[in-house]
Short mmCIF file of C-alpha atoms in Angstrom, two decimals:
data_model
loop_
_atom_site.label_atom_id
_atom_site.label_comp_id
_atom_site.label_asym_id
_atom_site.label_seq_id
_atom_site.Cartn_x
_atom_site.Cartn_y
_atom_site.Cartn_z
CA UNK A 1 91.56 53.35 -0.47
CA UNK A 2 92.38 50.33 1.67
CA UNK A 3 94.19 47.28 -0.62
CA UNK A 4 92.03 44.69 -1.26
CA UNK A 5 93.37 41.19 -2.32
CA UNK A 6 90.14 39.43 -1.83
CA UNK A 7 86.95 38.66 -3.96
CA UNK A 8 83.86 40.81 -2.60
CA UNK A 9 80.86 39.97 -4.22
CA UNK A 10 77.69 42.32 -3.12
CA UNK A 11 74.22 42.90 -4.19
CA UNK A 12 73.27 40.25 -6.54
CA UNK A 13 75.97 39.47 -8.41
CA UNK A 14 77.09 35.98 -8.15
CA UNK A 15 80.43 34.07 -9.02
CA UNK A 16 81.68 30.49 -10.12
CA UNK A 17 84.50 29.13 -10.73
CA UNK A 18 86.35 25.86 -11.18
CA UNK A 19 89.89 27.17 -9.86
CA UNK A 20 90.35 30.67 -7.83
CA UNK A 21 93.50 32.76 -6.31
CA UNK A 22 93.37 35.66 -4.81
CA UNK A 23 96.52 38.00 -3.70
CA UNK A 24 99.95 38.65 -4.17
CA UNK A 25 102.04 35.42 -6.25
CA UNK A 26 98.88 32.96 -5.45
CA UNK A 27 98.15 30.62 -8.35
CA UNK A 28 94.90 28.51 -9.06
CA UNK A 29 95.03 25.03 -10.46
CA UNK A 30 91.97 23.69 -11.92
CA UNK A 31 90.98 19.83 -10.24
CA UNK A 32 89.48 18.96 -13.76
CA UNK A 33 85.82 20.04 -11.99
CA UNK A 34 84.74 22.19 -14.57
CA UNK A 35 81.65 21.85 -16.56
CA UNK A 36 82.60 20.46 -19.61
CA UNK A 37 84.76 17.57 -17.89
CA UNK A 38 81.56 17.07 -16.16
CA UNK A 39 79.61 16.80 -19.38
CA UNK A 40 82.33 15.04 -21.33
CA UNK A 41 82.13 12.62 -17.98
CA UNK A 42 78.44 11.82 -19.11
CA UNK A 43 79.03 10.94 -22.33
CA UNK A 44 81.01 8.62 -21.62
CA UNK A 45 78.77 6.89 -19.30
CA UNK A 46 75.72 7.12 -21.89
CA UNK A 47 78.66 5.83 -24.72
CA UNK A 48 79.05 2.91 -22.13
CA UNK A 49 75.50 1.97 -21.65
CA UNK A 50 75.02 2.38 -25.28
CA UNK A 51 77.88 -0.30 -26.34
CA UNK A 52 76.70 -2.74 -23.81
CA UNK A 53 72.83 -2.62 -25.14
CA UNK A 54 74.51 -2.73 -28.41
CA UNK A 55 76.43 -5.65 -27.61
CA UNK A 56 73.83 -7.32 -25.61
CA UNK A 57 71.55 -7.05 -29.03
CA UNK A 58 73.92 -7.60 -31.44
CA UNK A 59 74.84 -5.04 -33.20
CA UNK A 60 78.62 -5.24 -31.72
CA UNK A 61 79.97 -9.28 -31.58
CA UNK A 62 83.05 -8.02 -29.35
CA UNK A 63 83.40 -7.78 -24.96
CA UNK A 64 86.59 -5.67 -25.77
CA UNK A 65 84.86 -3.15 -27.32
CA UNK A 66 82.90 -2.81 -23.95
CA UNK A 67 85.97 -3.28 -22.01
CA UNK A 68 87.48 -0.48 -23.99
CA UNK A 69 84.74 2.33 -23.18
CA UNK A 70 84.88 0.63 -19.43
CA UNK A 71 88.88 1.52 -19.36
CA UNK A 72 87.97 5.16 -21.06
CA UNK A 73 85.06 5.66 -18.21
CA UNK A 74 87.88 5.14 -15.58
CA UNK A 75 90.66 7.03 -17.41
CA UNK A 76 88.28 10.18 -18.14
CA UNK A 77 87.44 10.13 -14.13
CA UNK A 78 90.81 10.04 -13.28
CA UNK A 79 92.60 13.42 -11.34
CA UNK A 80 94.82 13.87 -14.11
CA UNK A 81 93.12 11.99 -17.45
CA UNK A 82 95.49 11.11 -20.10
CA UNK A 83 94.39 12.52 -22.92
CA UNK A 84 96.71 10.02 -25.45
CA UNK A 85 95.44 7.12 -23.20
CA UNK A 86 92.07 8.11 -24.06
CA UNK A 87 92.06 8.95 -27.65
CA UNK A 88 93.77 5.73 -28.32
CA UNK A 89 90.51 3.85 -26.29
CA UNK A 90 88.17 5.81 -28.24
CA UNK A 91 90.26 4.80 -31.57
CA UNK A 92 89.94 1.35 -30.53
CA UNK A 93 86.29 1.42 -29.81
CA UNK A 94 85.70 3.87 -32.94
CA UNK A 95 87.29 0.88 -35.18
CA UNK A 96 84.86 -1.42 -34.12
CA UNK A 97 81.45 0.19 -34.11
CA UNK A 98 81.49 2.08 -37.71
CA UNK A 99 79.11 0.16 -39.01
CA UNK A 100 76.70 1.91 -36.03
CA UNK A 101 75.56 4.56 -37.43
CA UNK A 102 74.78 6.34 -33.97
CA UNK A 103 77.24 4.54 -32.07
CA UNK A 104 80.13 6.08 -34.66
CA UNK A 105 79.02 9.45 -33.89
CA UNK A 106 78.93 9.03 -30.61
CA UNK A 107 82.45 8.50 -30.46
CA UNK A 108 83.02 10.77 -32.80
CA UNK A 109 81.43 13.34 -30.42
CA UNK A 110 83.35 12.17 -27.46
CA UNK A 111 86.82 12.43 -29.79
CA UNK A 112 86.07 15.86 -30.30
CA UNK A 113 85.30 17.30 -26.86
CA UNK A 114 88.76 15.06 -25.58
CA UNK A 115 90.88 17.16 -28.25
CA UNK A 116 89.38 20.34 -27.44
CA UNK A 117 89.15 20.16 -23.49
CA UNK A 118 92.07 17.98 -22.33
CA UNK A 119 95.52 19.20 -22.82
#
């Protein structure tokens, strides 16, 4: 049998992945594409368009707040995302919105998923 240092894929089997190498000594670095940057990704947006409606009704009286979850929208879409840079935004915008009941767990959420995906 003939070496094979390739991925062969027959019938109707399928394959995904965020990082793949193949052969002798290569190596695979993940891009941060995988799913659950992608989902953590969209939290943050609807955590962003949440504070702003908040803040635009009332519920939150402070722009940094907003300017915060702004900074943590970049940071999280960044190449390499810091992951002390953004549990110190979400800290910040945590401090200010536990008096929202859903806001508060929203960030909670978001807290979570950071300290379980990002290294």
């Amino acid at each position: 049998m003939k070496d094979n240092y390739g991925i062969n894929i027959s019938g109707s089997g399928s394959f995904n992945a965020d990082a793949v190498a193949v052969g002798i000594g290569a190596q695979a670095v993940s891009a941060g594409g995988s799913q659950e940057l992608r989902d953590l990704q969209e939290q943050v947006r609807e955590l962003l368009a949440a504070l702003r409606t908040a803040r635009n009704g009332g519920e939150i009286d402070s722009d940094d707040v907003v300017a915060d979850a702004e900074q943590l929208e970049e940071e999280i879409n960044n190449d390499s995302p810091d992951k002390s840079r953004i549990l110190g935004l979400l800290r910040n915008i945590s401090s200010t919105v536990t008096q929202v009941g859903d806001l508060a767990t929203a960030v909670q959420n978001a807290q979570d998923a950071v300290g379980s995906l990002l290294s």
